[in-house]
Amino acid sequence: MLCPGCVNYGIPQAQRVARMFPNVAVIGLHTVFEHHDVTGPAALKVFLHEFGVRFPVGIDRHDVDPGQGQSLPVTMRRYGLEGTPTTLLFDKRGQLIFQHLGKVDDLALGVMLGQLIAAPGPED
Amino acid sequence: MLCPGCVNYGIPQAQRVARMFPNVAVIGLHTVFEHHDVTGPAALKVFLHEFGVRFPVGIDRHDVDPGQGQSLPVTMRRYGLEGTPTTLLFDKRGQLIFQHLGKVDDLALGVMLGQLIAAPGPED
Amino acid sequence: MLCPGCVNYGIPQAQRVARMFPNVAVIGLHTVFEHHDVTGPAALKVFLHEFGVRFPVGIDRHDVDPGQGQSLPVTMRRYGLEGTPTTLLFDKRGQLIFQHLGKVDDLALGVMLGQLIAAPGPED
Amino acid sequence: MLCPGCVNYGIPQAQRVARMFPNVAVIGLHTVFEHHDVTGPAALKVFLHEFGVRFPVGIDRHDVDPGQGQSLPVTMRRYGLEGTPTTLLFDKRGQLIFQHLGKVDDLALGVMLGQLIAAPGPED
């Protein structure tokens, strides 16, 4: 929420995907690795309301007290996220297909989403 | 080439698709229904060179002398094109899947292209 | 800082003015009329750092405890600001020349600034 | 008219200036140094109509037959124009104040225009 790349590119793009393609599950992750005191759940709630974010947003859990140093939250560590915004695409089986830090071109993202939508799922 | 929507949206988008997705066949159609005297093959050639258009561009054929009135060229009539720019998407079997007059959103175009790329072709 | 119009238009435009025209004094005003608990000075400091805001930013003072209701801060009341972002232009004598809530066109802002720069000041 | 920088930046910016600031005299110059056969007055007329250009546009005169080689037209030579689009700003006395080949930032152009508007003219 205090990351310019997220506010300018990542979040608006996720909002357009969520609005245009109801069969794509869009989930946000509020992953905080610094400035914890001003980016807590209360601030996040206001941000999501003011910026009109309607898709669900999870909060990345810290298993080490962030006050103890620059510790990274659990999901950020698990996926090796190097910063924000990071876009991750998963197929219908839950496999991670694409991971990118920074701006993703709309056309390129669309083609990847279209291929994932067209691919058979676990129940096909 | 003298159509603002083509120059501003249609052609740049087609160029990006051609550059980013080599497995997508991008073909331009120079379909002229007015101003024939200043939009002939010589003017088209200069336009394509100056605007850096690298994909093949066909010239829509007139079976009636355009001097005889506001006649539409053959391909424009066959597909019922209502103006320019019009985007048409065909699947691997050559079936027309999508047709739209005006600007097409990058994300929406990408998703349609991705689905067409992922779908089985006649030889699969 | 949690206002989409400020983040998307107002602040980037102010940053460009500050960078391009060193003889224009650009001053930000952090004027909070809701969500006080998550937009305090500590959050503002992080925001300004992350978004690269280099021009000075004042914090609008509350003379009534905001906990008492939806009270407006002093400067916001004095200038009758109706929301954020609001752009205000002052001439060299300190007279308010222009006030606008919402996005301001770059060309229009530039012409107004150019006229103010060219006008004689109190010492001319 | 077959110059991408003109179509994408130069002409739309000139159109906005002409629309927004009626006290600024906007004049186009169709200066052709190549492809003369497809950029003549008939083609220009269609282009200006299709792209909605309302301000007056002059045609740069050739004093040497362009068929004789890559000769430059008169006004292009006189101002040392190195290509298109070139933006030239003149003050109220007709003095050339600014000349730039390529894209001009809206904010920067606005500030220059505002200063020229504010400066005294020959009759002040």
Coordinates of C-alpha atoms in Angstrom, one line a residue:
Chain A
M1 CA 0.0 0.0 0.0
L2 CA 3.0 2.3 0.4
C3 CA 4.8 0.8 -2.6
P4 CA 4.6 3.0 -5.7
G5 CA 4.9 0.1 -8.2
C6 CA 1.9 -1.6 -6.5
V7 CA -0.2 1.5 -6.4
N8 CA 0.6 2.5 -10.0
Y9 CA 0.7 -0.8 -11.8
G10 CA 0.2 -4.0 -9.8
I11 CA -3.0 -3.2 -8.1
P12 CA -4.8 -1.5 -11.0
Q13 CA -3.9 -4.4 -13.3
A14 CA -5.2 -7.0 -10.7
Q15 CA -8.4 -4.9 -10.4
R16 CA -8.9 -5.0 -14.2
V17 CA -8.3 -8.8 -14.3
A18 CA -10.8 -9.3 -11.4
R19 CA -13.4 -7.2 -13.1
M20 CA -13.0 -8.5 -16.6
F21 CA -12.5 -12.3 -16.0
P22 CA -14.8 -13.6 -13.2
N23 CA -13.4 -17.1 -13.8
V24 CA -9.9 -16.0 -12.8
A25 CA -9.4 -16.0 -9.0
V26 CA -7.6 -12.9 -8.0
I27 CA -6.1 -12.8 -4.5
G28 CA -3.9 -10.0 -3.1
L29 CA -1.2 -10.6 -0.6
H30 CA -0.2 -7.7 1.8
T31 CA 3.4 -8.7 2.4
V32 CA 5.2 -6.3 4.7
F33 CA 9.0 -6.5 5.1
E34 CA 9.6 -2.9 6.4
H35 CA 7.7 0.0 8.0
H36 CA 5.5 -2.4 9.9
D37 CA 4.2 0.2 12.3
V38 CA 2.4 2.2 9.6
T39 CA 1.2 -0.7 7.3
G40 CA -0.8 -2.8 9.8
P41 CA -4.3 -4.2 9.2
A42 CA -6.1 -0.9 10.1
A43 CA -4.1 1.0 7.5
L44 CA -4.6 -1.7 5.0
K45 CA -8.3 -1.7 5.5
V46 CA -8.5 2.1 4.8
F47 CA -6.2 1.7 1.8
L48 CA -8.3 -1.1 0.2
H49 CA -11.5 0.9 0.8
E50 CA -10.1 4.2 -0.6
F51 CA -8.6 2.5 -3.7
G52 CA -11.7 0.4 -4.4
V53 CA -10.0 -3.0 -4.1
R54 CA -12.8 -5.6 -4.1
F55 CA -10.9 -8.9 -4.4
P56 CA -9.8 -10.7 -1.2
V57 CA -6.4 -9.7 0.3
G58 CA -4.5 -11.8 2.7
I59 CA -1.9 -10.5 5.2
D60 CA 1.4 -12.3 5.1
R61 CA 2.2 -13.8 8.5
H62 CA 5.3 -13.2 10.5
D63 CA 6.6 -16.1 12.4
V64 CA 9.5 -14.0 13.8
D65 CA 8.8 -10.7 15.6
P66 CA 9.5 -8.1 12.9
G67 CA 10.8 -5.9 15.7
Q68 CA 13.8 -8.3 15.9
G69 CA 15.2 -7.1 12.7
Q70 CA 14.4 -7.0 9.0
S71 CA 12.7 -10.4 9.0
L72 CA 10.6 -11.5 6.0
P73 CA 7.1 -12.9 6.4
V74 CA 6.3 -16.5 5.8
T75 CA 4.7 -16.5 2.3
M76 CA 7.3 -14.0 1.0
R77 CA 10.1 -16.4 2.1
R78 CA 8.3 -19.5 0.8
Y79 CA 8.0 -18.1 -2.8
G80 CA 11.3 -16.3 -2.7
L81 CA 9.6 -12.9 -3.4
E82 CA 12.2 -10.3 -3.9
G83 CA 10.0 -7.2 -3.5
T84 CA 6.7 -5.7 -4.5
P85 CA 4.8 -5.8 -6.7
T86 CA 5.3 -9.4 -7.6
T87 CA 2.8 -11.2 -9.9
L88 CA 2.3 -14.9 -9.5
L89 CA 0.2 -17.1 -11.8
F90 CA -1.1 -20.5 -10.8
D91 CA -2.7 -23.0 -13.1
K92 CA -5.9 -25.0 -12.3
R93 CA -3.9 -27.6 -10.5
G94 CA -2.3 -25.0 -8.2
Q95 CA 1.1 -25.2 -9.9
L96 CA 3.0 -21.9 -10.0
I97 CA 3.5 -21.0 -13.7
F98 CA 4.8 -17.5 -13.7
Q99 CA 6.4 -15.2 -11.2
H100 CA 7.6 -11.6 -12.0
L101 CA 8.8 -8.7 -9.9
G102 CA 7.7 -5.4 -11.4
K103 CA 5.4 -4.3 -14.1
V104 CA 3.8 -6.9 -16.3
D105 CA 2.7 -6.0 -19.8
D106 CA -1.1 -6.3 -20.2
L107 CA -0.9 -8.2 -23.5
A108 CA 1.6 -10.6 -22.1
L109 CA -0.4 -11.2 -18.9
G110 CA -3.5 -11.7 -21.0
V111 CA -2.0 -14.3 -23.2
M112 CA -0.7 -16.3 -20.2
L113 CA -4.1 -16.0 -18.5
G114 CA -5.9 -17.2 -21.7
Q115 CA -3.6 -20.2 -21.9
L116 CA -4.3 -21.1 -18.3
I117 CA -8.0 -20.7 -18.7
A118 CA -8.0 -22.9 -21.8
A119 CA -5.9 -25.7 -20.3
P120 CA -7.8 -28.7 -18.7
G121 CA -8.2 -28.7 -15.0
P122 CA -8.0 -31.6 -12.5
E123 CA -11.6 -32.5 -13.0
D124 CA -11.5 -32.4 -16.8
Chain B
M1 CA -3.2 4.8 -43.0
L2 CA -5.3 8.0 -42.8
C3 CA -7.6 6.6 -40.1
P4 CA -6.8 8.0 -36.6
G5 CA -8.0 4.9 -34.8
C6 CA -5.8 2.7 -36.9
V7 CA -2.7 4.8 -36.4
N8 CA -3.3 5.4 -32.7
Y9 CA -4.5 2.0 -31.5
G10 CA -5.0 -0.7 -34.1
I11 CA -1.7 -0.7 -35.9
P12 CA 0.5 -0.3 -32.7
Q13 CA -1.4 -3.1 -31.0
A14 CA -0.9 -5.4 -34.0
Q15 CA 2.8 -4.5 -34.1
R16 CA 3.1 -5.5 -30.4
V17 CA 1.3 -8.8 -31.0
A18 CA 3.6 -9.5 -34.0
R19 CA 6.7 -8.7 -32.0
M20 CA 5.8 -10.5 -28.8
F21 CA 4.1 -13.7 -30.1
P22 CA 5.8 -15.2 -33.1
N23 CA 3.4 -18.1 -33.2
V24 CA 0.5 -15.7 -33.9
A25 CA 0.1 -14.8 -37.6
V26 CA -0.6 -11.1 -37.9
I27 CA -1.9 -9.9 -41.2
G28 CA -2.9 -6.4 -42.1
L29 CA -5.6 -5.5 -44.5
H30 CA -5.5 -2.1 -46.2
T31 CA -9.2 -1.7 -46.9
V32 CA -10.1 1.5 -48.6
F33 CA -13.7 2.7 -48.9
E34 CA -13.0 6.4 -49.5
H35 CA -10.2 8.8 -50.6
H36 CA -8.9 6.2 -53.0
D37 CA -6.8 8.8 -54.9
V38 CA -4.5 9.4 -51.9
T39 CA -4.4 6.0 -50.3
G40 CA -3.1 3.8 -53.2
P41 CA -0.3 1.3 -53.0
A42 CA 2.5 3.9 -53.4
A43 CA 1.2 5.9 -50.4
L44 CA 0.7 2.6 -48.4
K45 CA 4.2 1.5 -49.0
V46 CA 5.6 4.8 -47.7
F47 CA 3.3 4.7 -44.7
L48 CA 4.3 1.1 -43.8
H49 CA 8.0 2.0 -44.0
E50 CA 7.7 5.2 -42.0
F51 CA 5.6 3.6 -39.2
G52 CA 7.8 0.5 -39.1
V53 CA 5.1 -2.1 -39.9
R54 CA 6.9 -5.4 -40.5
F55 CA 4.0 -7.8 -40.8
P56 CA 2.5 -8.6 -44.2
V57 CA -0.3 -6.2 -45.4
G58 CA -2.8 -7.1 -48.1
I59 CA -4.7 -4.6 -50.2
D60 CA -8.4 -5.2 -50.3
R61 CA -9.5 -5.7 -53.9
H62 CA -12.3 -3.6 -55.6
D63 CA -14.4 -5.6 -58.1
V64 CA -16.4 -2.4 -58.9
D65 CA -14.6 0.7 -60.0
P66 CA -14.5 2.9 -56.9
G67 CA -15.0 5.9 -59.2
Q68 CA -18.6 4.6 -59.8
G69 CA -19.6 5.6 -56.3
Q70 CA -18.9 4.7 -52.7
S71 CA -18.4 1.0 -53.4
L72 CA -16.8 -1.3 -50.7
P73 CA -13.9 -3.6 -51.5
V74 CA -14.4 -7.4 -51.6
T75 CA -13.0 -8.5 -48.2
M76 CA -14.7 -5.6 -46.4
R77 CA -18.0 -6.7 -47.8
R78 CA -17.4 -10.4 -47.2
Y79 CA -16.8 -9.9 -43.5
G80 CA -19.3 -7.1 -43.1
L81 CA -16.6 -4.7 -41.8
E82 CA -18.3 -1.5 -40.8
G83 CA -15.2 0.7 -40.7
T84 CA -11.6 0.8 -39.5
P85 CA -9.8 -0.3 -37.4
T86 CA -11.5 -3.7 -37.2
T87 CA -9.8 -6.5 -35.4
L88 CA -10.6 -10.1 -36.5
L89 CA -9.3 -13.2 -34.7
F90 CA -9.2 -16.6 -36.3
D91 CA -8.6 -19.9 -34.6
K92 CA -6.1 -22.6 -35.9
R93 CA -8.8 -24.0 -38.1
G94 CA -9.5 -20.7 -39.8
Q95 CA -12.8 -20.1 -38.1
L96 CA -13.6 -16.4 -37.3
I97 CA -13.8 -16.2 -33.5
F98 CA -13.9 -12.4 -32.8
Q99 CA -14.6 -9.3 -34.7
H100 CA -14.6 -5.8 -33.3
L101 CA -14.7 -2.3 -34.7
G102 CA -12.7 0.2 -32.6
K103 CA -10.2 -0.1 -29.8
V104 CA -9.6 -3.5 -28.2
D105 CA -8.3 -3.6 -24.6
D106 CA -4.8 -5.2 -24.4
L107 CA -5.7 -7.5 -21.6
A108 CA -8.9 -8.8 -23.3
L109 CA -7.1 -9.3 -26.6
G110 CA -4.3 -11.2 -24.8
V111 CA -6.8 -13.5 -23.0
M112 CA -8.5 -14.3 -26.3
L113 CA -5.2 -14.9 -28.1
G114 CA -4.0 -17.1 -25.2
Q115 CA -7.1 -19.3 -25.5
L116 CA -6.7 -19.6 -29.2
I117 CA -3.0 -20.5 -28.8
A118 CA -3.8 -23.2 -26.2
A119 CA -6.6 -24.8 -28.2
P120 CA -5.9 -27.8 -30.3
G121 CA -5.3 -27.3 -34.1
P122 CA -6.4 -29.4 -37.1
E123 CA -3.2 -31.5 -36.8
D124 CA -3.4 -32.2 -33.1
Chain C
M1 CA -1.3 9.5 1.0
L2 CA -4.3 7.1 0.9
C3 CA -6.1 9.2 -1.7
P4 CA -6.0 7.7 -5.2
G5 CA -6.2 11.0 -7.0
C6 CA -3.3 12.4 -5.0
V7 CA -1.1 9.3 -5.6
N8 CA -2.0 9.0 -9.3
Y9 CA -2.2 12.6 -10.4
G10 CA -1.6 15.3 -7.9
I11 CA 1.7 14.3 -6.3
P12 CA 3.4 13.1 -9.5
Q13 CA 2.5 16.4 -11.2
A14 CA 3.8 18.4 -8.2
Q15 CA 7.0 16.4 -8.3
R16 CA 7.5 17.2 -12.0
V17 CA 6.9 20.9 -11.4
A18 CA 9.4 20.9 -8.5
R19 CA 12.0 19.1 -10.7
M20 CA 11.5 21.1 -13.8
F21 CA 11.0 24.7 -12.5
P22 CA 13.3 25.4 -9.5
N23 CA 12.0 29.0 -9.4
V24 CA 8.5 27.7 -8.5
A25 CA 8.1 27.0 -4.8
V26 CA 6.2 23.7 -4.4
I27 CA 4.8 23.0 -1.0
G28 CA 2.7 19.9 -0.1
L29 CA -0.1 19.9 2.5
H30 CA -1.0 16.7 4.3
T31 CA -4.6 17.6 5.1
V32 CA -6.4 14.8 6.9
F33 CA -10.1 14.8 7.4
E34 CA -10.7 11.1 8.0
H35 CA -8.8 7.9 8.9
H36 CA -6.6 9.9 11.3
D37 CA -5.3 6.8 13.1
V38 CA -3.5 5.4 10.0
T39 CA -2.4 8.7 8.3
G40 CA -0.3 10.3 11.1
P41 CA 3.2 11.8 10.8
A42 CA 5.0 8.4 11.0
A43 CA 2.9 7.0 8.1
L44 CA 3.4 10.2 6.1
K45 CA 7.2 10.1 6.6
V46 CA 7.3 6.5 5.2
F47 CA 5.0 7.5 2.3
L48 CA 7.1 10.5 1.3
H49 CA 10.3 8.4 1.4
E50 CA 8.8 5.5 -0.6
F51 CA 7.3 7.8 -3.3
G52 CA 10.3 10.0 -3.6
V53 CA 8.7 13.2 -2.6
R54 CA 11.5 15.8 -2.1
F55 CA 9.6 19.1 -1.8
P56 CA 8.6 20.2 1.8
V57 CA 5.2 18.9 3.1
G58 CA 3.3 20.5 5.9
I59 CA 0.8 18.8 8.1
D60 CA -2.5 20.6 8.5
R61 CA -3.2 21.4 12.1
H62 CA -6.4 20.3 14.0
D63 CA -7.6 22.8 16.5
V64 CA -10.5 20.5 17.4
D65 CA -9.7 16.9 18.5
P66 CA -10.6 14.9 15.4
G67 CA -11.9 12.2 17.8
Q68 CA -14.8 14.5 18.5
G69 CA -16.3 14.0 15.0
Q70 CA -15.5 14.7 11.4
S71 CA -13.8 18.0 12.1
L72 CA -11.7 19.6 9.3
P73 CA -8.2 20.8 9.9
V74 CA -7.4 24.6 10.0
T75 CA -5.9 25.2 6.6
M76 CA -8.5 23.0 4.9
R77 CA -11.2 25.2 6.5
R78 CA -9.4 28.5 5.7
Y79 CA -9.2 27.8 2.0
G80 CA -12.5 26.0 1.7
L81 CA -10.8 22.9 0.4
E82 CA -13.5 20.4 -0.6
G83 CA -11.3 17.3 -0.8
T84 CA -8.0 16.0 -2.1
P85 CA -6.1 16.5 -4.3
T86 CA -6.6 20.3 -4.5
T87 CA -4.1 22.4 -6.4
L88 CA -3.6 26.0 -5.4
L89 CA -1.5 28.6 -7.2
F90 CA -0.3 31.8 -5.6
D91 CA 1.4 34.7 -7.4
K92 CA 4.6 36.4 -6.2
R93 CA 2.6 38.6 -3.9
G94 CA 1.0 35.6 -2.2
Q95 CA -2.4 36.1 -3.7
L96 CA -4.3 32.9 -4.4
I97 CA -4.8 32.8 -8.2
F98 CA -6.2 29.4 -8.9
Q99 CA -7.8 26.6 -6.9
H100 CA -9.0 23.3 -8.3
L101 CA -10.2 20.0 -6.8
G102 CA -9.2 17.0 -9.0
K103 CA -6.9 16.5 -11.9
V104 CA -5.3 19.5 -13.6
D105 CA -4.2 19.3 -17.2
D106 CA -0.4 19.6 -17.6
L107 CA -0.7 22.1 -20.4
A108 CA -3.2 24.3 -18.6
L109 CA -1.1 24.2 -15.4
G110 CA 2.0 25.1 -17.3
V111 CA 0.4 28.1 -19.0
M112 CA -0.8 29.4 -15.6
L113 CA 2.6 28.9 -14.0
G114 CA 4.3 30.6 -17.0
Q115 CA 2.1 33.6 -16.6
L116 CA 2.8 33.8 -12.8
I117 CA 6.6 33.4 -13.4
A118 CA 6.5 36.2 -16.0
A119 CA 4.5 38.6 -13.9
P120 CA 6.3 41.3 -11.9
G121 CA 6.8 40.6 -8.2
P122 CA 6.7 42.9 -5.1
E123 CA 10.3 43.8 -5.6
D124 CA 10.2 44.6 -9.3
Chain D
M1 CA 1.1 13.3 -42.2
L2 CA 3.2 10.2 -42.7
C3 CA 5.5 11.0 -39.8
P4 CA 4.8 8.9 -36.7
G5 CA 6.1 11.6 -34.2
C6 CA 3.8 14.2 -35.8
V7 CA 0.8 11.9 -35.7
N8 CA 1.4 10.6 -32.2
Y9 CA 2.7 13.7 -30.4
G10 CA 3.2 16.9 -32.4
I11 CA -0.2 17.3 -34.0
P12 CA -2.3 16.2 -31.0
Q13 CA -0.4 18.6 -28.8
A14 CA -0.9 21.5 -31.3
Q15 CA -4.6 20.7 -31.4
R16 CA -4.9 20.9 -27.6
V17 CA -3.1 24.2 -27.6
A18 CA -5.4 25.6 -30.3
R19 CA -8.5 24.4 -28.5
M20 CA -7.5 25.5 -25.0
F21 CA -5.8 28.9 -25.7
P22 CA -7.6 30.9 -28.3
N23 CA -5.1 33.8 -27.8
V24 CA -2.3 31.6 -29.1
A25 CA -2.0 31.5 -32.9
V26 CA -1.3 27.9 -33.9
I27 CA -0.1 27.4 -37.5
G28 CA 0.9 24.1 -39.0
L29 CA 3.6 23.7 -41.7
H30 CA 3.4 20.7 -44.0
T31 CA 7.1 20.5 -44.8
V32 CA 7.9 17.6 -47.2
F33 CA 11.5 16.5 -47.8
E34 CA 10.8 13.0 -49.1
H35 CA 8.0 10.9 -50.6
H36 CA 6.6 13.9 -52.4
D37 CA 4.4 11.8 -54.7
V38 CA 2.2 10.6 -51.9
T39 CA 2.1 13.6 -49.6
G40 CA 0.8 16.3 -51.9
P41 CA -2.0 18.8 -51.2
A42 CA -4.8 16.3 -52.0
A43 CA -3.4 13.7 -49.5
L44 CA -2.8 16.5 -46.9
K45 CA -6.4 17.7 -47.3
V46 CA -7.8 14.2 -46.6
F47 CA -5.4 13.8 -43.6
L48 CA -6.4 17.1 -42.0
H49 CA -10.1 16.2 -42.4
E50 CA -9.7 12.7 -41.0
F51 CA -7.6 13.7 -38.1
G52 CA -9.8 16.7 -37.2
V53 CA -7.1 19.4 -37.6
R54 CA -8.8 22.8 -37.5
F55 CA -5.9 25.3 -37.3
P56 CA -4.5 26.6 -40.6
V57 CA -1.8 24.6 -42.2
G58 CA 0.6 26.0 -44.8
I59 CA 2.5 24.0 -47.4
D60 CA 6.3 24.6 -47.5
R61 CA 7.3 25.8 -50.9
H62 CA 10.0 24.1 -53.1
D63 CA 12.1 26.5 -55.1
V64 CA 14.0 23.6 -56.6
D65 CA 12.1 20.8 -58.3
P66 CA 12.1 18.0 -55.7
G67 CA 12.5 15.5 -58.6
Q68 CA 16.1 16.9 -58.9
G69 CA 17.2 15.2 -55.7
Q70 CA 16.6 15.4 -52.0
S71 CA 16.1 19.1 -51.9
L72 CA 14.6 20.8 -48.9
P73 CA 11.7 23.2 -49.1
V74 CA 12.2 26.9 -48.4
T75 CA 10.9 27.4 -44.9
M76 CA 12.6 24.2 -43.7
R77 CA 15.9 25.5 -44.9
R78 CA 15.3 29.0 -43.6
Y79 CA 14.8 27.8 -40.0
G80 CA 17.3 25.0 -40.2
L81 CA 14.6 22.4 -39.4
E82 CA 16.3 19.0 -39.0
G83 CA 13.2 16.9 -39.3
T84 CA 9.6 16.5 -38.1
P85 CA 7.9 17.2 -35.8
T86 CA 9.6 20.5 -35.0
T87 CA 7.9 22.9 -32.6
L88 CA 8.7 26.6 -32.9
L89 CA 7.5 29.3 -30.5
F90 CA 7.4 33.0 -31.5
D91 CA 6.8 35.9 -29.1
K92 CA 4.4 38.7 -29.8
R93 CA 7.0 40.6 -31.8
G94 CA 7.6 37.6 -34.1
Q95 CA 11.0 36.7 -32.6
L96 CA 11.7 32.9 -32.5
I97 CA 12.0 31.9 -28.9
F98 CA 12.2 28.1 -28.9
Q99 CA 12.8 25.4 -31.5
H100 CA 12.8 21.7 -30.7
L101 CA 12.8 18.6 -32.9
G102 CA 10.8 15.8 -31.3
K103 CA 8.4 15.5 -28.4
V104 CA 7.9 18.5 -26.1
D105 CA 6.7 17.9 -22.6
D106 CA 3.2 19.4 -22.0
L107 CA 4.2 21.1 -18.7
A108 CA 7.3 22.7 -20.3
L109 CA 5.5 23.9 -23.4
G110 CA 2.7 25.3 -21.2
V111 CA 5.2 27.3 -19.0
M112 CA 6.9 28.7 -22.1
L113 CA 3.5 29.7 -23.7
G114 CA 2.4 31.2 -20.4
Q115 CA 5.5 33.4 -20.3
L116 CA 5.0 34.5 -23.9
I117 CA 1.4 35.3 -23.2
A118 CA 2.3 37.4 -20.2
A119 CA 5.1 39.3 -21.9
P120 CA 4.2 42.8 -23.3
G121 CA 3.6 43.0 -27.1
P122 CA 4.7 45.6 -29.6
E123 CA 1.5 47.6 -28.8
D124 CA 1.8 47.6 -25.0

